[in-house]
Coordinates of C-alpha atoms and ligand atoms in Angstrom, one line a residue:
M89 CA 128.5 104.7 -200.8
E90 CA 128.5 100.9 -201.0
K91 CA 131.6 99.4 -202.5
N92 CA 129.9 98.0 -205.6
D93 CA 128.6 101.4 -206.5
S94 CA 132.0 103.0 -206.6
K95 CA 133.2 104.5 -209.9
V96 CA 135.9 102.6 -211.6
T97 CA 139.0 104.7 -212.2
A98 CA 141.2 103.5 -215.0
P99 CA 144.9 103.1 -214.0
K100 CA 147.5 105.2 -215.7
F101 CA 149.6 102.7 -217.6
P102 CA 152.5 102.2 -217.5
E103 CA 153.2 104.0 -214.2
Q104 CA 150.2 102.2 -212.6
V105 CA 149.0 98.6 -212.8
T106 CA 146.0 96.6 -211.6
G107 CA 145.7 93.3 -209.7
M108 CA 144.8 91.7 -213.1
Y109 CA 148.2 92.6 -214.5
I110 CA 149.9 91.4 -211.3
L111 CA 148.1 88.1 -211.7
A112 CA 149.1 87.7 -215.3
E113 CA 152.7 88.7 -214.6
S114 CA 152.9 86.4 -211.5
L115 CA 151.9 83.4 -213.7
K116 CA 154.3 84.3 -216.5
R117 CA 157.3 84.7 -214.2
L118 CA 156.7 81.2 -212.9
G119 CA 157.0 79.9 -216.4
I120 CA 153.3 79.5 -217.1
S121 CA 152.6 80.3 -220.7
D122 CA 149.1 78.8 -221.2
V123 CA 145.8 79.6 -219.5
F124 CA 142.4 78.0 -220.1
G125 CA 139.2 79.6 -219.2
L126 CA 136.0 81.5 -220.0
V127 CA 135.8 85.3 -219.3
G128 CA 133.2 87.6 -218.0
I129 CA 132.9 89.9 -214.9
P130 CA 135.2 90.2 -213.0
I131 CA 138.1 88.5 -214.9
T132 CA 137.8 89.6 -218.5
E133 CA 140.7 92.1 -218.3
A134 CA 142.9 89.5 -216.6
A135 CA 142.7 87.4 -219.8
Y136 CA 143.5 90.5 -221.9
A137 CA 146.4 91.3 -219.6
M138 CA 147.7 87.7 -220.1
Q139 CA 147.6 88.1 -223.9
K140 CA 149.2 91.5 -223.6
I141 CA 152.3 90.1 -221.9
G142 CA 152.6 87.3 -224.4
M143 CA 150.8 84.4 -222.7
N144 CA 148.3 82.2 -224.5
F145 CA 144.7 82.3 -223.3
Y146 CA 142.4 79.6 -224.6
G147 CA 138.7 80.7 -224.3
F148 CA 136.2 77.9 -224.0
R149 CA 132.4 77.6 -224.2
F150 CA 132.1 75.7 -220.9
E151 CA 134.3 76.2 -217.9
Q152 CA 134.3 72.5 -217.1
Q153 CA 136.1 71.8 -220.4
A154 CA 138.6 74.6 -219.8
G155 CA 139.3 72.8 -216.5
M156 CA 139.7 69.4 -218.2
A157 CA 142.2 71.1 -220.6
A158 CA 144.1 72.5 -217.6
A159 CA 144.2 69.2 -215.9
T160 CA 145.4 67.3 -218.9
Y161 CA 148.0 69.9 -219.6
G162 CA 149.2 69.5 -216.0
Y163 CA 149.3 65.7 -216.3
L164 CA 151.4 65.9 -219.5
T165 CA 153.8 68.7 -218.5
K166 CA 154.2 68.3 -214.7
K167 CA 153.5 72.1 -214.5
P168 CA 150.2 73.2 -213.1
G169 CA 147.5 73.7 -215.8
V170 CA 145.7 77.0 -215.0
L171 CA 142.0 77.5 -215.2
L172 CA 140.4 81.0 -215.1
T173 CA 136.7 81.2 -214.2
V174 CA 134.2 83.9 -213.4
S175 CA 132.3 83.9 -210.1
S176 CA 129.4 81.8 -209.0
L177 CA 128.3 79.3 -211.7
G178 CA 131.5 79.7 -213.7
F179 CA 133.4 78.9 -210.6
M180 CA 131.2 75.9 -209.9
N181 CA 131.4 74.6 -213.4
G182 CA 135.2 74.8 -213.3
L183 CA 135.4 73.3 -209.8
T184 CA 134.1 70.0 -211.2
A185 CA 137.2 69.7 -213.3
T186 CA 139.4 70.8 -210.4
A187 CA 138.0 68.2 -208.1
N188 CA 138.5 65.6 -210.8
A189 CA 142.2 66.8 -211.1
T190 CA 142.7 66.3 -207.4
V191 CA 141.2 62.8 -207.5
N192 CA 143.5 61.9 -210.5
C193 CA 146.6 63.6 -209.0
Y194 CA 146.9 66.1 -211.9
P195 CA 148.5 69.4 -211.0
M196 CA 146.2 72.4 -211.7
I197 CA 145.3 75.7 -210.3
Q198 CA 141.8 77.2 -210.6
I199 CA 141.8 80.9 -210.3
S200 CA 138.3 82.3 -210.0
G201 CA 136.9 85.8 -209.9
A202 CA 135.0 86.2 -206.6
S203 CA 132.7 88.8 -205.1
D204 CA 134.0 91.0 -202.3
P205 CA 134.3 88.7 -199.4
T206 CA 133.3 91.3 -196.8
M207 CA 129.9 91.5 -198.6
V208 CA 129.7 87.7 -199.0
D209 CA 130.4 87.3 -195.3
M210 CA 127.6 89.7 -194.4
N211 CA 125.3 87.8 -196.8
M212 CA 124.4 91.1 -198.5
G213 CA 123.2 89.5 -201.7
T214 CA 125.9 91.0 -203.8
Y215 CA 126.4 90.2 -207.5
E216 CA 127.1 86.5 -207.9
Q217 CA 127.4 86.0 -204.2
L218 CA 128.8 82.6 -203.2
D219 CA 131.3 81.5 -200.5
Q220 CA 133.6 80.0 -203.1
L221 CA 136.6 79.6 -200.9
N222 CA 134.8 77.3 -198.5
T223 CA 133.0 75.5 -201.3
A224 CA 136.3 74.7 -203.0
R225 CA 138.3 73.8 -199.9
P226 CA 137.3 70.1 -199.4
L227 CA 138.0 69.4 -203.1
V228 CA 141.5 70.7 -203.4
K229 CA 145.0 70.3 -201.9
A230 CA 145.2 74.0 -200.9
A231 CA 143.1 77.1 -201.1
F232 CA 144.0 80.8 -200.9
R233 CA 142.1 84.0 -201.1
C234 CA 143.5 87.3 -202.3
S235 CA 141.8 90.2 -200.8
Y236 CA 144.6 92.6 -201.8
A237 CA 146.6 92.9 -205.0
K238 CA 149.8 92.7 -202.9
D239 CA 148.9 89.1 -202.0
I240 CA 148.6 87.8 -205.6
P241 CA 152.3 86.9 -206.4
S242 CA 152.7 84.9 -203.2
A243 CA 149.3 83.2 -203.6
V244 CA 150.2 82.1 -207.2
A245 CA 153.7 80.9 -206.2
R246 CA 152.3 79.0 -203.2
A247 CA 149.5 77.5 -205.3
Y248 CA 152.1 76.3 -207.9
R249 CA 154.2 74.6 -205.2
A250 CA 151.1 73.0 -203.6
A251 CA 149.8 71.7 -207.0
V252 CA 153.1 70.0 -208.0
S253 CA 154.6 68.9 -204.7
G254 CA 154.1 65.5 -203.1
R255 CA 151.0 64.0 -204.6
P256 CA 149.9 66.5 -207.3
G257 CA 146.4 67.9 -207.4
G258 CA 144.1 70.8 -207.8
V259 CA 144.6 74.1 -205.9
Y260 CA 142.1 77.0 -205.7
I261 CA 142.7 80.7 -205.6
D262 CA 139.8 83.0 -204.7
M263 CA 140.7 86.1 -206.7
T264 CA 138.4 88.8 -205.3
T265 CA 137.0 91.7 -207.3
P266 CA 138.7 94.2 -205.0
A267 CA 142.1 92.6 -205.4
L268 CA 141.7 92.3 -209.2
G269 CA 140.7 95.9 -209.6
E270 CA 143.2 97.4 -207.1
V271 CA 145.5 99.9 -208.7
M272 CA 149.1 100.0 -207.6
D273 CA 152.2 101.9 -208.6
A274 CA 154.1 99.8 -211.0
K275 CA 157.2 100.2 -208.9
D276 CA 155.5 98.8 -205.8
A277 CA 154.1 95.9 -207.8
E278 CA 157.5 95.1 -209.2
A279 CA 158.8 94.7 -205.6
L280 CA 156.2 92.0 -204.9
F281 CA 157.4 89.5 -207.5
Y282 CA 159.9 86.9 -206.4
S283 CA 161.3 83.6 -207.6
P284 CA 160.4 80.7 -205.3
V285 CA 163.4 78.5 -204.5
D286 CA 163.1 74.8 -205.4
I287 CA 159.4 75.1 -206.3
Y288 CA 159.4 71.4 -207.1
S289 CA 161.6 69.3 -204.9
E290 CA 161.6 65.6 -205.3
T291 CA 161.4 63.5 -202.0
I292 CA 163.9 60.8 -201.5
P293 CA 162.8 57.5 -199.9
N294 CA 164.8 56.1 -197.0
Q295 CA 167.4 53.5 -197.8
E296 CA 166.0 50.9 -195.5
S297 CA 162.7 50.9 -197.4
V298 CA 164.6 50.6 -200.7
D299 CA 166.7 47.6 -199.4
R300 CA 163.5 45.9 -198.2
A301 CA 161.9 46.3 -201.6
V302 CA 165.0 45.2 -203.5
G303 CA 165.3 42.1 -201.3
L304 CA 161.7 41.1 -202.0
L305 CA 161.9 41.7 -205.7
L306 CA 165.1 39.7 -206.1
N307 CA 163.7 36.8 -204.3
A308 CA 160.4 36.7 -206.1
R309 CA 159.5 33.5 -208.0
R310 CA 156.7 35.1 -210.1
P311 CA 157.4 38.8 -210.0
A312 CA 155.4 41.5 -211.9
I313 CA 155.4 45.2 -212.2
L314 CA 152.1 47.1 -212.2
L315 CA 152.4 50.5 -213.8
G316 CA 149.9 53.3 -213.1
K317 CA 149.4 56.8 -214.4
G318 CA 151.5 58.2 -211.5
A319 CA 154.4 56.4 -213.2
A320 CA 153.6 58.0 -216.5
Y321 CA 153.2 61.4 -214.8
A322 CA 156.6 61.1 -213.1
Q323 CA 158.4 60.9 -216.4
A324 CA 160.9 58.4 -215.1
D325 CA 160.5 56.4 -218.4
D326 CA 164.1 55.3 -218.8
K327 CA 164.4 54.0 -215.3
I328 CA 161.2 52.0 -215.6
K329 CA 162.5 50.5 -218.8
E330 CA 165.9 49.7 -217.3
L331 CA 164.3 47.9 -214.3
I332 CA 161.9 45.9 -216.5
E333 CA 164.4 45.0 -219.3
T334 CA 167.5 44.4 -217.2
Y335 CA 165.7 42.0 -214.8
G336 CA 163.1 40.6 -217.2
I337 CA 160.1 41.4 -215.2
P338 CA 156.7 41.2 -216.8
Y339 CA 154.6 44.4 -216.7
L340 CA 150.9 45.2 -216.6
P341 CA 149.9 48.8 -217.3
M342 CA 146.8 50.6 -215.9
S343 CA 144.9 52.3 -218.6
M344 CA 146.8 55.6 -218.8
A345 CA 150.1 53.9 -218.2
K346 CA 149.7 52.1 -221.5
G347 CA 152.7 52.9 -223.7
L348 CA 155.1 53.6 -220.9
M349 CA 156.4 50.3 -222.0
P350 CA 155.1 49.0 -225.3
D351 CA 151.8 47.2 -225.0
N352 CA 153.0 44.6 -227.5
G353 CA 156.4 44.2 -225.9
E354 CA 158.0 40.8 -225.1
L355 CA 157.4 41.3 -221.4
S356 CA 153.9 42.9 -221.7
A357 CA 151.4 41.0 -219.6
L358 CA 148.5 43.2 -220.8
S359 CA 146.5 40.2 -221.8
C360 CA 147.2 38.3 -218.6
R361 CA 145.7 40.5 -216.0
S362 CA 143.9 37.8 -214.2
T363 CA 146.9 35.5 -214.2
I364 CA 149.1 38.3 -212.7
M365 CA 146.5 38.9 -210.0
Q366 CA 146.1 35.2 -209.2
Q367 CA 149.6 33.9 -209.5
A368 CA 152.2 36.7 -209.1
D369 CA 154.0 36.3 -205.7
V370 CA 155.5 39.8 -205.6
V371 CA 153.9 42.7 -207.4
M372 CA 155.8 46.0 -207.6
V373 CA 153.1 48.7 -207.9
I374 CA 154.6 51.8 -209.4
G375 CA 152.4 55.0 -209.3
A376 CA 149.1 53.2 -209.1
R377 CA 146.5 53.1 -206.3
I378 CA 145.3 49.7 -205.1
N379 CA 141.7 50.9 -205.4
W380 CA 138.4 49.7 -207.1
M381 CA 140.2 49.3 -210.4
L382 CA 142.4 46.7 -208.8
S383 CA 139.7 45.0 -206.7
F384 CA 141.2 46.7 -203.6
G385 CA 144.0 44.1 -203.8
K386 CA 141.6 41.5 -202.6
G387 CA 139.3 38.8 -204.1
K388 CA 141.1 37.4 -207.1
W389 CA 144.5 38.4 -205.9
N390 CA 147.0 35.7 -204.7
K391 CA 146.5 35.5 -200.9
E392 CA 150.2 34.7 -200.4
G393 CA 151.3 37.5 -202.7
K394 CA 153.2 40.5 -201.5
F395 CA 153.1 44.1 -202.7
I396 CA 155.9 46.5 -203.1
Q397 CA 154.5 50.0 -203.6
L398 CA 156.4 53.0 -205.0
E399 CA 154.3 56.0 -204.0
V400 CA 154.8 59.6 -203.1
D401 CA 152.0 59.8 -200.6
P402 CA 152.5 57.9 -197.4
Q403 CA 148.8 57.8 -196.7
E404 CA 148.2 55.7 -199.7
I405 CA 150.2 52.8 -198.2
D406 CA 148.1 50.0 -196.7
R407 CA 144.9 51.6 -197.8
N408 CA 143.2 48.4 -198.7
V409 CA 145.8 45.7 -198.2
P410 CA 149.0 45.6 -196.1
V411 CA 151.9 46.5 -198.3
A412 CA 155.0 44.4 -197.5
A413 CA 157.5 46.9 -198.9
P414 CA 156.4 50.5 -199.2
V415 CA 158.9 52.9 -200.8
V416 CA 157.7 56.4 -200.1
G417 CA 159.2 59.1 -202.3
D418 CA 159.2 60.5 -205.8
L419 CA 159.3 57.8 -208.3
G420 CA 162.4 59.0 -210.1
Q421 CA 164.3 59.0 -206.9
S422 CA 162.9 55.7 -205.7
L423 CA 163.7 54.0 -209.0
S424 CA 167.3 55.3 -209.0
L425 CA 167.9 53.9 -205.6
I426 CA 166.2 50.6 -206.4
L427 CA 168.3 50.2 -209.6
Q428 CA 171.4 50.9 -207.5
G429 CA 170.3 48.3 -204.9
M430 CA 169.6 45.7 -207.6
K431 CA 173.1 46.0 -209.2
G432 CA 175.0 42.8 -208.9
G433 CA 171.9 41.0 -207.5
K434 CA 170.3 38.1 -209.3
M435 CA 166.7 37.6 -209.9
N436 CA 165.5 34.3 -208.4
A437 CA 162.4 34.2 -210.7
D438 CA 161.1 30.9 -212.1
P439 CA 162.1 30.9 -215.8
E440 CA 158.8 29.2 -216.6
W441 CA 156.8 32.2 -215.3
V442 CA 157.6 34.6 -218.1
K443 CA 157.4 31.8 -220.7
S444 CA 153.9 30.9 -219.5
L445 CA 152.8 34.5 -219.6
Q446 CA 154.1 34.9 -223.1
A447 CA 152.3 31.7 -224.2
E448 CA 149.1 33.0 -222.7
S449 CA 149.5 36.4 -224.3
K450 CA 150.1 34.9 -227.7
E451 CA 147.0 32.8 -227.5
K452 CA 144.8 35.6 -226.2
N453 CA 146.2 38.1 -228.7
A454 CA 145.5 35.7 -231.6
K455 CA 141.9 35.4 -230.4
F456 CA 141.6 39.1 -230.2
T457 CA 143.0 39.7 -233.6
A458 CA 140.5 37.1 -235.0
R459 CA 137.6 38.8 -233.2
L460 CA 138.5 42.2 -234.7
A461 CA 139.0 40.7 -238.2
E462 CA 135.6 39.0 -238.0
A463 CA 133.9 42.3 -237.1
A464 CA 135.6 44.2 -239.9
N465 CA 132.9 43.5 -242.5
L466 CA 129.8 43.6 -240.3
Q467 CA 127.0 45.8 -241.5
P468 CA 125.9 47.9 -239.8
M469 CA 129.2 48.4 -238.0
T470 CA 129.8 47.5 -234.3
H471 CA 132.4 49.0 -231.9
W472 CA 134.7 46.2 -232.9
S473 CA 134.3 46.9 -236.7
A474 CA 135.1 50.5 -236.2
L475 CA 138.1 49.6 -234.1
S476 CA 139.4 47.1 -236.6
A477 CA 139.7 50.1 -239.0
I478 CA 141.1 52.5 -236.5
K479 CA 143.7 50.2 -234.9
P480 CA 146.1 50.0 -237.8
V481 CA 145.9 53.7 -238.5
L482 CA 146.7 54.7 -235.0
E483 CA 149.4 52.1 -234.6
K484 CA 151.0 53.5 -237.7
N485 CA 151.0 56.9 -236.1
P486 CA 152.2 56.1 -232.6
D487 CA 152.9 59.7 -231.8
V488 CA 149.2 60.7 -231.9
V489 CA 147.8 61.4 -228.4
L490 CA 144.7 59.3 -227.9
V491 CA 141.8 60.7 -225.9
N492 CA 139.1 58.2 -225.0
E493 CA 135.8 58.2 -223.2
G494 CA 132.5 56.4 -223.2
A495 CA 131.3 53.0 -221.8
N496 CA 131.8 50.3 -224.5
T497 CA 133.8 52.9 -226.5
L498 CA 136.2 53.2 -223.7
D499 CA 136.5 49.6 -222.8
D500 CA 136.8 48.4 -226.4
T501 CA 139.2 51.1 -227.5
R502 CA 141.5 50.5 -224.5
D503 CA 141.5 46.8 -225.3
S504 CA 142.1 47.2 -229.0
I505 CA 144.6 50.0 -229.5
D506 CA 148.2 49.1 -228.6
M507 CA 150.2 52.1 -227.3
S508 CA 153.9 52.3 -227.7
L509 CA 154.8 55.8 -226.3
P510 CA 154.4 57.1 -222.7
R511 CA 151.7 59.7 -221.9
H512 CA 149.8 59.2 -225.2
R513 CA 146.6 58.0 -223.7
I514 CA 144.2 60.3 -221.8
D515 CA 140.9 58.9 -220.5
C516 CA 138.2 59.2 -218.0
A517 CA 140.6 57.8 -215.3
T518 CA 140.0 57.2 -211.6
W519 CA 136.4 58.4 -211.3
S520 CA 135.6 56.8 -214.7
I521 CA 133.7 60.0 -215.6
M522 CA 132.0 61.1 -218.8
G523 CA 132.7 64.6 -220.0
M524 CA 136.5 65.1 -220.2
G525 CA 136.7 64.7 -224.0
M526 CA 137.0 68.1 -225.8
G527 CA 138.7 69.8 -222.9
S528 CA 141.3 67.0 -222.7
C529 CA 141.9 67.3 -226.5
V530 CA 142.7 71.0 -226.2
G531 CA 144.9 70.4 -223.2
A532 CA 146.8 67.6 -224.9
A533 CA 147.2 69.5 -228.2
V534 CA 148.5 72.6 -226.4
A535 CA 150.8 70.8 -224.1
T536 CA 152.4 68.6 -226.7
G537 CA 151.9 70.3 -230.1
K538 CA 151.1 66.8 -231.4
S539 CA 148.1 65.4 -233.3
V540 CA 145.3 64.3 -231.0
V541 CA 142.6 61.8 -231.9
A542 CA 139.6 61.4 -229.6
I543 CA 137.5 58.3 -229.7
E544 CA 134.2 59.2 -228.1
G545 CA 130.9 57.4 -227.4
D546 CA 128.0 59.4 -228.7
S547 CA 126.8 60.0 -225.1
A548 CA 130.3 60.9 -223.9
F549 CA 130.7 63.4 -226.7
G550 CA 127.4 65.1 -225.7
F551 CA 128.9 66.3 -222.4
S552 CA 131.6 68.4 -224.0
G553 CA 130.6 68.6 -227.7
M554 CA 130.2 72.3 -227.8
D555 CA 133.9 72.8 -227.1
F556 CA 134.6 71.2 -230.4
A557 CA 134.1 74.8 -231.4
T558 CA 137.1 75.7 -229.2
I559 CA 139.3 73.1 -231.1
C560 CA 138.2 74.8 -234.3
R561 CA 138.7 78.4 -233.2
Y562 CA 142.3 77.7 -232.1
K563 CA 142.9 75.5 -235.2
L564 CA 144.2 72.6 -233.2
P565 CA 145.3 69.3 -234.9
V566 CA 142.5 67.3 -233.3
T567 CA 140.3 64.7 -234.8
V568 CA 137.2 63.6 -233.0
V569 CA 135.7 60.2 -233.9
I570 CA 132.2 59.7 -232.6
F571 CA 130.9 56.2 -232.3
N572 CA 127.1 56.7 -232.7
N573 CA 125.1 53.7 -231.5
G574 CA 122.3 56.0 -230.5
G575 CA 122.4 55.8 -226.8
I576 CA 124.0 55.5 -223.4
Y577 CA 125.5 51.9 -223.6
N578 CA 123.4 51.3 -226.8
G579 CA 120.4 52.6 -228.7
V580 CA 117.9 49.8 -228.2
G581 CA 116.5 50.8 -224.9
V582 CA 112.7 50.7 -224.7
N583 CA 110.5 52.7 -222.4
P584 CA 109.1 50.0 -220.1
S585 CA 105.7 51.8 -219.8
G586 CA 105.1 51.0 -223.4
G587 CA 104.8 54.8 -224.1
D588 CA 106.6 56.6 -226.9
A589 CA 108.9 58.6 -224.7
P590 CA 112.6 57.7 -225.2
A591 CA 114.1 55.2 -222.8
P592 CA 116.5 56.7 -220.2
T593 CA 119.4 55.4 -222.2
T594 CA 118.2 56.4 -225.7
L595 CA 119.9 59.2 -227.7
D596 CA 119.9 59.9 -231.4
I597 CA 120.8 57.1 -233.7
N598 CA 120.1 59.3 -236.8
A599 CA 122.0 62.4 -235.5
R600 CA 124.4 63.8 -238.0
Y601 CA 127.2 64.8 -235.7
N602 CA 129.4 65.6 -238.7
L603 CA 127.3 68.7 -239.2
I604 CA 128.8 70.1 -235.9
G605 CA 132.1 69.9 -237.8
E606 CA 130.6 71.8 -240.7
A607 CA 129.1 74.4 -238.4
F608 CA 132.5 75.4 -237.1
G609 CA 134.5 75.0 -240.3
A610 CA 136.1 71.7 -239.5
D611 CA 136.7 68.9 -242.0
N612 CA 134.1 66.4 -241.5
Y613 CA 133.0 62.9 -242.5
R614 CA 130.1 60.6 -242.0
V615 CA 131.0 57.0 -242.5
D616 CA 129.3 53.7 -242.2
N617 CA 132.0 51.2 -243.2
T618 CA 135.5 50.3 -242.2
A619 CA 137.2 51.3 -245.5
D620 CA 135.8 54.8 -245.4
L621 CA 136.6 55.2 -241.7
A622 CA 140.2 54.2 -242.2
K623 CA 140.5 56.6 -245.1
A624 CA 138.9 59.5 -243.2
L625 CA 141.1 59.0 -240.2
E626 CA 144.3 58.8 -242.2
A627 CA 143.4 62.0 -244.1
A628 CA 142.4 63.7 -240.8
I629 CA 145.7 62.9 -239.1
A630 CA 147.7 63.9 -242.2
S631 CA 145.9 67.3 -242.5
G632 CA 146.6 68.5 -239.0
R633 CA 143.3 70.3 -239.2
P634 CA 140.3 70.0 -236.8
T635 CA 138.2 67.1 -238.1
L636 CA 135.0 65.4 -237.0
I637 CA 134.3 61.8 -238.0
D638 CA 130.8 60.6 -237.4
V639 CA 130.7 56.8 -237.4
Q640 CA 127.4 55.1 -237.8
L641 CA 127.2 52.0 -235.6
A642 CA 124.3 49.5 -235.1
P643 CA 122.0 50.6 -232.3
S644 CA 122.5 47.2 -230.8
S645 CA 126.2 47.5 -230.5
G646 CA 127.3 47.8 -226.9
K647 CA 126.0 46.5 -223.6
E648 CA 124.8 48.2 -220.4
S649 CA 127.6 49.6 -218.3
G650 CA 130.3 48.1 -220.6
H651 CA 132.8 46.0 -218.6
I652 CA 131.7 47.3 -215.2
G653 CA 128.1 46.0 -215.1
Y654 CA 129.0 44.3 -211.8
L655 CA 129.0 47.8 -210.3
N656 CA 125.3 48.3 -211.0
P657 CA 123.6 48.2 -207.6
T658 CA 120.6 46.1 -208.7
P659 CA 121.8 44.0 -211.6
L660 CA 118.8 41.7 -211.2
I661 CA 116.2 44.3 -211.9
N662 CA 116.6 44.8 -215.6
Y663 CA 113.9 46.8 -217.3
T664 CA 115.7 47.0 -220.6
V665 CA 115.2 44.5 -223.4
Ligands
LIG299 P1 146.1 54.5 -212.0 O1 144.7 55.0 -212.1 O2 146.8 54.4 -213.3 O3 146.1 53.2 -211.3 P2 146.4 56.2 -209.8 O4 146.0 57.6 -210.2 O5 145.4 55.4 -209.1 O6 146.9 55.5 -211.2 O7 147.6 56.3 -208.9 C1 148.7 57.1 -209.2 C2 149.5 57.2 -207.9 O8 150.8 57.7 -208.3 C3 148.9 58.1 -206.9 O9 148.8 57.4 -205.7 C4 149.9 59.2 -206.7 O10 150.1 59.7 -205.4 C5 151.2 58.6 -207.3 N1 152.2 59.5 -207.8 C6 151.9 60.6 -208.6 N2 153.1 61.2 -208.9 C7 154.1 60.6 -208.3 C8 155.5 60.7 -208.3 N3 156.1 61.7 -208.9 N4 156.2 59.8 -207.6 C9 155.6 58.8 -206.9 N5 154.2 58.6 -206.9 C10 153.5 59.5 -207.6
LIG300 MG1 144.3 53.5 -210.2

């Protein structure tokens, strides 16, 4: 008889347990209380087992969004977010999010049901056959396969360690059908569980590297600190604040590091990005990669300038430009040693430097405020009018976690909304992807218990919109605001053939997204002016209920590719009008 024909024998609880139970129990004993996923053969009973032992299972409509939830949860808690998927397509859908987590340095573990590997290896054409382990391998930090139930506790513990240690990232566990269904005596299973020692151990940088960095920073004439989402992730908030405030160093946050120090603080150089790049002579990069988002450290950057880089992964150093003072170690540890080294030292900075940045900020911020105010009464609304209404509401509620994706919606929201608390902004991050929205809302709400507001382009929302239903089913305090300008970038694209078919960028300017809210029992609003938008958002945050706000913008609001049009490979060929 072939293995997949075998009769299933139910285990005799409680004397006997299955691999599914061992999986649930292994996670729970490592302190994991929340799992995100989408069930089906062969993992349905694993999710039941999790609930049975008191864990929370969040069931999604699309695995990719469950994965985005797990990744966001990992980023916010420093514990791996766990994603549970079925085999084949479910695995693949989830893997997209796991790969994105690896790229963004978010700790997560994807556990996927998998066909019997002995049948996959013989290419027998078994149910949902796919060599998942090898498919996942290049996209994750580590990958394990459990062919036997006895291997599950160790695979889970090692996956946890791999996900959070060093540079965090995605880890994959191939949870085969035979292992999941294996029946064991409960006593034998109990003997398998163990508590891993020091599952997250911070690495300490060497003193010489610290001294070098301190020397450089103290002697800088025009110093700056650049904060990345690695700094937010590390939760070394007090040390960052101490370094910046004690030594009066201006700071520039990357998008998800906004709020680590207040965006509107005295030393914030948020509005002076180009000046920092062109004029700073020493830039201390804390938990950020000098990648495409920072022009690879070239071009605009001061050619005489020097980088200090606080980073956990030694391979990140010198990736695009030589780093004068790398400090390789966990940020918390590195910052403690740097603060110690700085004690008694005196900054040699030019006092005019901070003053000139402050003057520049003041001027630019005033211009920006005027721009928003001017847009407030435009009809139909633009992105800027909508943001002029949203800005004061969100800034009055600083503890709301902001999720943000889109093109113009992303750029303009990031530029408009000042953040004042760490880890309160989640966006499309390093890959600059679309399709992280609803999943990230769930992950953020579950991880923090706080209110979440997502500001979504209409295109961006489309990638994950069905999982608004998940927000509603679990009654999470999430408000989704959709900026509908009727298209990718905008809604004025024209089919260059002259035919009636929609342009590639065209979506639905007349769509009534609010009815999606109605369909799933959420509060919902459709607004076309700033006063109604502000009122709706205030009510939504106050209610703590799932809410959908459909904001009607002008189809002409927004430009192709937002702020990154320069990345279009053929900007001179422009078919759009
Ligand atoms: P941003 O997109 O905000 O610039 P990146 O994701 O590019 O941020 O960079 C974050 C960096 O932070 C990564 O290189 C990662 O290795 C590093 N990092 C993450 N966690 C820690 C930590 N605990 N200590 C030190 N560095 C860290
Ligand atoms: Mg970066």
